[in-house]
CSV table of C-alpha atoms in Angstrom, one decimal:
chain,number,residue,atom,x,y,z
A,1409,UNK,CA,31.6,124.0,90.0
A,1410,UNK,CA,32.4,125.2,93.3
A,1411,UNK,CA,34.0,128.5,94.2
A,1412,UNK,CA,37.3,128.6,95.2
A,1413,UNK,CA,38.2,130.6,98.1
A,1414,UNK,CA,41.4,132.6,98.7
A,1415,UNK,CA,41.5,130.9,102.0
A,1416,UNK,CA,41.7,127.6,99.9
A,1417,UNK,CA,44.9,128.6,98.5
A,1418,UNK,CA,46.5,129.5,101.5
A,1419,UNK,CA,48.7,126.6,103.6
A,1420,UNK,CA,47.0,126.1,107.0
A,1421,UNK,CA,48.5,124.3,110.1
A,1422,UNK,CA,46.9,120.8,108.4
A,1423,UNK,CA,48.2,121.4,104.7
A,1424,UNK,CA,49.7,119.2,102.6
A,1425,UNK,CA,52.6,121.7,102.5
A,1426,UNK,CA,53.4,122.2,105.8
A,1427,UNK,CA,53.6,118.5,106.1
A,1428,UNK,CA,56.2,118.3,103.5
A,1429,UNK,CA,58.2,120.6,105.0
A,1430,UNK,CA,58.0,119.1,108.4
A,1431,UNK,CA,59.1,115.8,106.6
A,1432,UNK,CA,61.9,117.4,105.4
A,1433,UNK,CA,63.1,118.8,108.3
A,1434,UNK,CA,62.9,115.9,110.3
A,1435,UNK,CA,65.0,114.4,107.1
A,1436,UNK,CA,67.8,116.7,107.4
A,1437,UNK,CA,68.2,116.0,111.3
A,1438,UNK,CA,68.0,112.1,110.9
A,1439,UNK,CA,71.0,112.8,108.1
A,1440,UNK,CA,74.8,112.8,110.1
A,1441,UNK,CA,76.0,116.3,110.3
A,1442,UNK,CA,79.0,116.2,107.7
A,1443,UNK,CA,82.2,116.9,108.8
A,1444,UNK,CA,83.8,120.5,108.1
A,1445,UNK,CA,86.8,120.2,106.1
A,1446,UNK,CA,89.2,122.5,108.1
A,1447,UNK,CA,88.6,120.0,110.7
A,1448,UNK,CA,88.3,116.8,109.1
A,1449,UNK,CA,90.6,114.0,108.0
A,1450,UNK,CA,90.0,114.1,104.6
A,1451,UNK,CA,90.6,110.8,102.0
A,1452,UNK,CA,90.1,111.5,98.2
A,1453,UNK,CA,89.9,107.7,97.1
A,1454,UNK,CA,89.4,107.1,93.1
A,1455,UNK,CA,86.2,105.2,92.0
A,1456,UNK,CA,88.8,102.4,90.8
A,1457,UNK,CA,90.4,102.3,94.1
A,1458,UNK,CA,87.1,102.1,96.0
A,1459,UNK,CA,85.3,100.0,93.8
A,1460,UNK,CA,86.6,96.7,91.3
A,1461,UNK,CA,86.3,98.2,87.8
A,1462,UNK,CA,89.0,96.0,86.1
A,1463,UNK,CA,86.1,94.8,83.7
A,1464,UNK,CA,84.8,98.5,82.8
A,1465,UNK,CA,88.4,99.8,82.7
A,1466,UNK,CA,89.1,96.9,79.8
A,1467,UNK,CA,86.2,98.2,78.5
A,1468,UNK,CA,87.6,101.8,78.1
A,1469,UNK,CA,90.8,101.1,76.8
A,1470,UNK,CA,89.7,98.4,73.9
A,1471,UNK,CA,86.8,100.3,72.6
A,1472,UNK,CA,86.8,103.9,73.9
A,1473,UNK,CA,85.6,106.3,76.2
A,1474,UNK,CA,82.0,106.4,74.1
A,1475,UNK,CA,81.4,102.6,74.6
A,1476,UNK,CA,82.6,103.3,78.8
A,1477,UNK,CA,80.1,105.3,79.2
A,1478,UNK,CA,77.3,103.8,77.7
A,1479,UNK,CA,77.8,100.6,79.5
A,1480,UNK,CA,78.1,102.8,82.8
A,1481,UNK,CA,74.8,103.9,82.1
A,1482,UNK,CA,73.2,100.6,80.8
A,1483,UNK,CA,74.7,98.9,84.1
A,1484,UNK,CA,74.1,102.2,86.2
A,1485,UNK,CA,71.3,100.1,88.7
A,1486,UNK,CA,74.2,96.6,89.2
A,1487,UNK,CA,76.1,98.0,92.1
A,1488,UNK,CA,80.0,98.0,91.3
A,1489,UNK,CA,81.8,95.0,93.4
A,1490,UNK,CA,84.1,96.1,96.7
A,1491,UNK,CA,87.9,97.0,95.8
A,1492,UNK,CA,91.4,97.6,97.2
A,1493,UNK,CA,90.1,100.2,99.3
A,1494,UNK,CA,86.9,99.6,100.1
A,1495,UNK,CA,87.5,97.9,103.4
A,1496,UNK,CA,89.4,100.9,104.6
A,1497,UNK,CA,87.0,103.5,103.6
A,1498,UNK,CA,84.1,101.3,105.7
A,1499,UNK,CA,86.7,101.0,109.0
A,1500,UNK,CA,86.8,104.9,108.6
A,1501,UNK,CA,83.3,105.0,108.9
A,1502,UNK,CA,82.7,103.0,111.7
A,1503,UNK,CA,85.7,105.2,113.4
A,1504,UNK,CA,83.4,107.8,112.6
A,1505,UNK,CA,80.5,106.1,114.4
A,1506,UNK,CA,82.3,105.8,117.6
A,1507,UNK,CA,83.2,109.2,117.4
A,1508,UNK,CA,79.5,110.3,117.1
A,1509,UNK,CA,78.7,108.3,119.8
A,1510,UNK,CA,81.0,110.2,122.3
A,1511,UNK,CA,80.9,114.0,120.5
A,1512,UNK,CA,77.9,113.8,119.2
A,1513,UNK,CA,78.4,117.6,117.7
A,1514,UNK,CA,82.1,117.2,116.8
A,1515,UNK,CA,83.1,117.9,113.1
A,1516,UNK,CA,86.5,116.2,113.4
A,1517,UNK,CA,86.1,112.9,111.7
A,1518,UNK,CA,86.7,111.3,108.7
A,1519,UNK,CA,85.5,112.8,105.1
A,1520,UNK,CA,85.6,110.4,102.3
A,1521,UNK,CA,85.9,112.1,98.8
A,1522,UNK,CA,85.3,110.2,95.8
A,1523,UNK,CA,88.1,112.0,93.3
A,1524,UNK,CA,87.6,110.4,89.9
A,1525,UNK,CA,88.2,111.4,86.4
A,1526,UNK,CA,85.0,109.9,85.4
A,1527,UNK,CA,82.4,111.7,83.5
A,1528,UNK,CA,79.3,112.7,85.0
A,1529,UNK,CA,77.4,110.2,83.5
A,1530,UNK,CA,79.4,107.4,85.3
A,1531,UNK,CA,78.0,109.5,88.6
A,1532,UNK,CA,74.7,107.5,88.5
A,1533,UNK,CA,76.2,104.1,89.0
A,1534,UNK,CA,78.8,105.2,91.7
A,1535,UNK,CA,76.3,106.7,93.7
A,1536,UNK,CA,73.7,103.9,93.6
A,1537,UNK,CA,77.1,101.5,93.9
A,1538,UNK,CA,77.4,103.9,97.4
A,1539,UNK,CA,74.1,103.5,98.7
A,1540,UNK,CA,73.8,100.0,98.2
A,1541,UNK,CA,76.8,99.6,100.2
A,1542,UNK,CA,75.6,102.4,102.7
A,1543,UNK,CA,78.8,104.5,102.6
A,1544,UNK,CA,78.5,108.0,103.9
A,1545,UNK,CA,80.3,109.5,100.9
A,1546,UNK,CA,78.6,113.0,100.1
A,1547,UNK,CA,81.7,114.7,98.2
A,1548,UNK,CA,82.5,114.0,94.7
A,1549,UNK,CA,84.9,115.1,92.0
A,1550,UNK,CA,84.1,114.1,88.5
A,1551,UNK,CA,86.8,115.8,86.4
A,1552,UNK,CA,85.6,114.1,82.9
A,1553,UNK,CA,88.9,112.8,81.8
A,1554,UNK,CA,91.2,115.7,83.0
A,1555,UNK,CA,93.4,114.6,85.8
A,1556,UNK,CA,92.1,114.7,89.6
A,1557,UNK,CA,95.1,116.3,91.3
A,1558,UNK,CA,94.6,119.6,91.1
A,1559,UNK,CA,91.5,119.6,93.3
A,1560,UNK,CA,93.7,117.6,96.6
A,1561,UNK,CA,94.3,120.6,97.7
A,1562,UNK,CA,91.2,122.7,97.4
A,1563,UNK,CA,89.7,119.9,99.2
A,1564,UNK,CA,92.2,120.0,102.1
A,1565,UNK,CA,93.0,116.3,101.4
A,1566,UNK,CA,95.2,114.2,104.0
A,1567,UNK,CA,95.4,111.3,102.1
A,1568,UNK,CA,94.6,110.1,98.5
A,1569,UNK,CA,94.4,106.5,97.1
A,1570,UNK,CA,94.1,105.5,93.5
A,1571,UNK,CA,95.2,102.6,91.1
A,1572,UNK,CA,97.1,105.2,89.0
A,1573,UNK,CA,100.6,105.5,90.0
A,1574,UNK,CA,101.1,108.0,87.7
A,1575,UNK,CA,98.6,110.4,89.9
A,1576,UNK,CA,99.7,109.2,93.2
A,1577,UNK,CA,103.5,110.0,92.1
A,1578,UNK,CA,102.4,113.3,90.8
A,1579,UNK,CA,100.3,113.8,94.3
A,1580,UNK,CA,103.4,113.0,96.3
A,1581,UNK,CA,105.3,115.8,94.3
A,1582,UNK,CA,102.6,118.1,95.0
A,1583,UNK,CA,103.2,117.6,98.6
A,1584,UNK,CA,100.4,115.2,99.5
A,1585,UNK,CA,100.5,112.1,101.1
A,1586,UNK,CA,99.3,109.3,98.4
A,1587,UNK,CA,99.2,105.7,97.5
A,1588,UNK,CA,98.2,103.1,94.9
A,1589,UNK,CA,96.4,100.2,96.0
A,1590,UNK,CA,96.7,96.9,95.9
A,1591,UNK,CA,94.4,94.3,95.7
A,1592,UNK,CA,95.3,91.1,97.8
A,1593,UNK,CA,95.8,87.8,96.3
A,1594,UNK,CA,93.2,86.1,99.0
A,1595,UNK,CA,90.9,87.1,101.3
A,1596,UNK,CA,91.4,87.9,104.8
A,1597,UNK,CA,88.7,88.5,107.6
A,1598,UNK,CA,89.5,92.0,109.1
A,1599,UNK,CA,87.9,93.7,112.3
A,1600,UNK,CA,85.0,95.5,111.6
A,1601,UNK,CA,85.8,97.1,115.3
A,1602,UNK,CA,88.8,98.3,114.9
A,1603,UNK,CA,90.6,100.7,112.3
A,1604,UNK,CA,94.4,98.8,111.8
A,1605,UNK,CA,96.6,101.1,109.7
A,1606,UNK,CA,100.3,99.7,109.3
A,1607,UNK,CA,103.3,102.1,108.2
A,1608,UNK,CA,107.0,101.1,107.0
A,1609,UNK,CA,109.2,103.5,108.0
A,1610,UNK,CA,112.2,104.9,106.0
A,1611,UNK,CA,110.4,106.7,102.8
A,1612,UNK,CA,107.3,106.7,104.0
A,1613,UNK,CA,107.0,108.1,107.5
A,1614,UNK,CA,110.4,109.3,107.2
A,1615,UNK,CA,112.3,110.8,105.0
A,1616,UNK,CA,115.0,108.4,102.3
A,1617,UNK,CA,117.9,109.7,103.9
A,1618,UNK,CA,119.1,106.8,105.9
A,1619,UNK,CA,117.7,104.3,102.8
A,1620,UNK,CA,120.3,106.4,100.7
A,1621,UNK,CA,123.2,105.7,102.9
A,1622,UNK,CA,122.6,102.0,103.4
A,1623,UNK,CA,121.6,101.5,99.3
A,1624,UNK,CA,125.0,103.7,97.8
A,1625,UNK,CA,127.4,102.8,101.2
A,1626,UNK,CA,125.6,99.4,102.5
A,1627,UNK,CA,124.6,97.8,105.7
A,1628,UNK,CA,127.6,98.4,108.4
A,1629,UNK,CA,128.1,102.5,107.0
A,1630,UNK,CA,124.2,102.4,107.7
A,1631,UNK,CA,124.1,101.5,110.9
A,1632,UNK,CA,127.4,103.6,112.1
A,1633,UNK,CA,125.5,106.3,110.3
A,1634,UNK,CA,122.1,105.9,112.6
A,1635,UNK,CA,124.0,105.1,116.1
A,1636,UNK,CA,126.0,108.3,115.2
A,1637,UNK,CA,123.0,110.8,114.5
A,1638,UNK,CA,120.6,108.6,117.0
A,1639,UNK,CA,119.9,112.0,118.6
A,1640,UNK,CA,118.8,114.0,115.5
A,1641,UNK,CA,115.4,113.8,114.0
A,1642,UNK,CA,114.9,111.9,110.8
A,1643,UNK,CA,112.9,114.6,108.4
A,1644,UNK,CA,109.5,113.6,107.7
A,1645,UNK,CA,108.6,111.4,105.1
A,1646,UNK,CA,104.6,111.7,102.7
A,1647,UNK,CA,102.9,110.0,105.0
A,1648,UNK,CA,104.1,111.6,108.6
A,1649,UNK,CA,100.8,114.0,108.1
A,1650,UNK,CA,98.6,111.1,108.0
A,1651,UNK,CA,100.0,109.5,110.7
A,1652,UNK,CA,99.8,112.8,112.6
A,1653,UNK,CA,95.8,113.1,111.6
A,1654,UNK,CA,95.4,110.0,112.6
A,1655,UNK,CA,97.1,110.6,116.0
A,1656,UNK,CA,94.7,113.8,116.5
A,1657,UNK,CA,91.5,111.5,116.4
A,1658,UNK,CA,93.1,108.8,118.4
A,1659,UNK,CA,93.9,111.6,121.3
A,1660,UNK,CA,89.8,112.2,121.3
A,1661,UNK,CA,89.4,108.7,122.2
A,1662,UNK,CA,91.9,108.8,125.1
A,1663,UNK,CA,90.4,112.4,126.4
A,1664,UNK,CA,87.4,109.9,127.1
A,1665,UNK,CA,89.1,107.2,128.5
A,1666,UNK,CA,89.0,105.0,125.7
A,1667,UNK,CA,92.9,104.2,125.5
A,1668,UNK,CA,92.1,100.5,125.6
A,1669,UNK,CA,89.2,100.1,123.0
A,1670,UNK,CA,90.3,102.7,120.8
A,1671,UNK,CA,89.0,102.1,117.5
A,1672,UNK,CA,92.0,103.0,115.6
A,1673,UNK,CA,95.6,101.3,115.8
A,1674,UNK,CA,98.2,102.4,114.0
A,1675,UNK,CA,101.6,99.5,113.6
A,1676,UNK,CA,105.1,100.6,112.7
A,1677,UNK,CA,106.7,97.4,110.2
A,1678,UNK,CA,109.9,98.1,109.3
A,1679,UNK,CA,113.2,96.4,108.0
A,1680,UNK,CA,115.2,97.8,110.1
A,1681,UNK,CA,116.8,96.1,113.4
A,1682,UNK,CA,116.0,97.3,116.8
A,1683,UNK,CA,119.4,97.4,118.4
A,1684,UNK,CA,121.3,98.5,115.5
A,1685,UNK,CA,119.0,101.3,114.1
A,1686,UNK,CA,115.7,101.5,116.1
A,1687,UNK,CA,116.4,104.0,118.5
A,1688,UNK,CA,116.5,106.8,115.7
A,1689,UNK,CA,113.1,105.9,114.8
A,1690,UNK,CA,111.5,106.2,117.9
A,1691,UNK,CA,113.5,109.4,119.1
A,1692,UNK,CA,112.0,110.9,115.9
A,1693,UNK,CA,108.3,110.1,116.5
A,1694,UNK,CA,109.0,110.9,120.0
A,1695,UNK,CA,110.0,114.3,118.9
A,1696,UNK,CA,107.3,114.7,116.7
A,1697,UNK,CA,104.9,114.6,119.7
A,1698,UNK,CA,103.2,111.3,117.7
A,1699,UNK,CA,102.7,107.7,118.9
A,1700,UNK,CA,102.7,104.1,117.5
A,1701,UNK,CA,100.8,101.6,119.2
A,1702,UNK,CA,103.0,99.2,118.1
A,1703,UNK,CA,106.8,99.3,116.7
A,1704,UNK,CA,107.9,95.9,114.8
A,1705,UNK,CA,111.6,95.8,113.8
A,1706,UNK,CA,112.1,92.4,111.4
A,1707,UNK,CA,115.6,92.7,111.0
A,1708,UNK,CA,115.1,92.4,106.9
A,1709,UNK,CA,112.6,89.6,107.5
A,1710,UNK,CA,109.5,89.6,105.0
A,1711,UNK,CA,107.0,91.5,106.2
A,1712,UNK,CA,104.1,89.3,104.6
A,1713,UNK,CA,103.9,86.9,107.6
A,1714,UNK,CA,103.8,89.4,110.1
A,1715,UNK,CA,101.3,91.7,108.4
A,1716,UNK,CA,99.1,88.7,108.1
A,1717,UNK,CA,98.8,88.3,111.6
A,1718,UNK,CA,98.3,92.0,112.2
A,1719,UNK,CA,95.6,91.9,109.3
A,1720,UNK,CA,95.9,95.6,108.7
A,1721,UNK,CA,92.8,97.8,106.4
A,1722,UNK,CA,95.9,99.2,104.9
A,1723,UNK,CA,99.5,98.7,104.6
A,1724,UNK,CA,101.9,101.0,103.2
A,1725,UNK,CA,105.5,100.2,101.6
A,1726,UNK,CA,107.9,102.1,99.6
A,1727,UNK,CA,109.3,99.3,98.0
A,1728,UNK,CA,107.0,97.0,95.7
A,1729,UNK,CA,109.1,94.3,97.0
A,1730,UNK,CA,107.4,94.7,100.0
A,1731,UNK,CA,103.9,94.8,98.6
A,1732,UNK,CA,103.8,92.3,96.5
A,1733,UNK,CA,104.9,89.9,99.5
A,1734,UNK,CA,102.1,91.2,101.8
A,1735,UNK,CA,99.6,90.9,99.1
A,1736,UNK,CA,100.3,87.4,98.3
A,1737,UNK,CA,99.3,86.6,102.0
A,1738,UNK,CA,96.2,88.1,102.0
A,1739,UNK,CA,97.2,91.9,103.2
A,1740,UNK,CA,95.5,95.0,101.2
A,1741,UNK,CA,98.5,97.4,100.3
A,1742,UNK,CA,99.3,100.8,99.1
A,1743,UNK,CA,102.5,101.6,97.4
A,1744,UNK,CA,104.0,104.9,98.3
A,1745,UNK,CA,105.8,105.6,95.0
A,1746,UNK,CA,109.0,108.2,97.1
A,1747,UNK,CA,112.6,108.3,97.2
A,1748,UNK,CA,115.7,106.2,96.3
A,1749,UNK,CA,113.8,102.4,96.9
A,1750,UNK,CA,111.9,103.1,93.4
A,1751,UNK,CA,115.3,102.9,91.6
A,1752,UNK,CA,115.8,99.1,93.4
A,1753,UNK,CA,113.9,95.9,92.8
A,1754,UNK,CA,114.6,93.1,96.0
A,1755,UNK,CA,117.9,95.0,96.8
A,1756,UNK,CA,119.2,95.6,93.3
A,1757,UNK,CA,119.6,98.8,91.2
A,1758,UNK,CA,116.8,98.5,88.4
A,1759,UNK,CA,118.8,99.9,85.6
A,1760,UNK,CA,117.3,103.4,84.0
A,1761,UNK,CA,116.3,103.9,80.5
A,1762,UNK,CA,119.0,106.1,78.8
A,1763,UNK,CA,117.8,109.7,77.7
A,1764,UNK,CA,118.0,110.0,74.2
A,1765,UNK,CA,119.2,113.4,72.9
């Protein structure tokens, strides 16, 4: 047996150890830099919103958590199918690619966080599914059955999307923009070069103060009120801050003379009529220093057919009546459970359960 010299144990320039470290450094350089939370627009999305887990959820509800976890482990190499928020998340990542082209070192990007109450054992299937679709999601929060809502502020969340209406309501009560996701009832081909986001106005971008007057006192009183207070800005609603975050990223494209080819486009789709109550809405946006690319006043007409033309990656509304009409015609919809509209359906007051003493 030949003698081993001390020099044989020392790494040299040609040793495998140095080559491995060099390869590791090159790998790190090839991975896109992650956005910093204090600069990023952070979108937290639940696993059931990102992926279609209807069958998996059925196992959980009918057979319990242990069978559910065992099923996920057994099928961890089978990618989950896309869910309601999937195309929206893909569109966010396409915007990130454009931002990196213009600002290679910028940390002002969309940052996606998978925020789920799943157990860590399910994480492998989620990671495999994310890698299968080439999604850049590096931050996970898996709470093992506990509500993830308490972590949203720690992640500096700008928007939370979930399939769980109770958790969404809890997030809104915490002051976080949030919505419950709904799959459309038919597929629609969406833009792969431009993120399109559509917002309702009252109780979404704005508070429900004007909607309260309309519900409680009628349309004529509402019109009179909006005319009287035309120059008084509406109070902000639960998603105003998300529109603000989108505007911040839009301005980065405008600064590079990319306004006409900006990969973010925003829409206001409101039941208000332009002549009778539209001025206050536009003046409110102006007072906030925010722009909306297209403002569409429908004067009570159904929103579904118009949204079918816009083809947004997500449409936010506070009333399930409009959500139902939108998803029937192929629009990915997100319900914002906020304001007086939750007490009404199709314009009629929903009977509230009587609390027992």
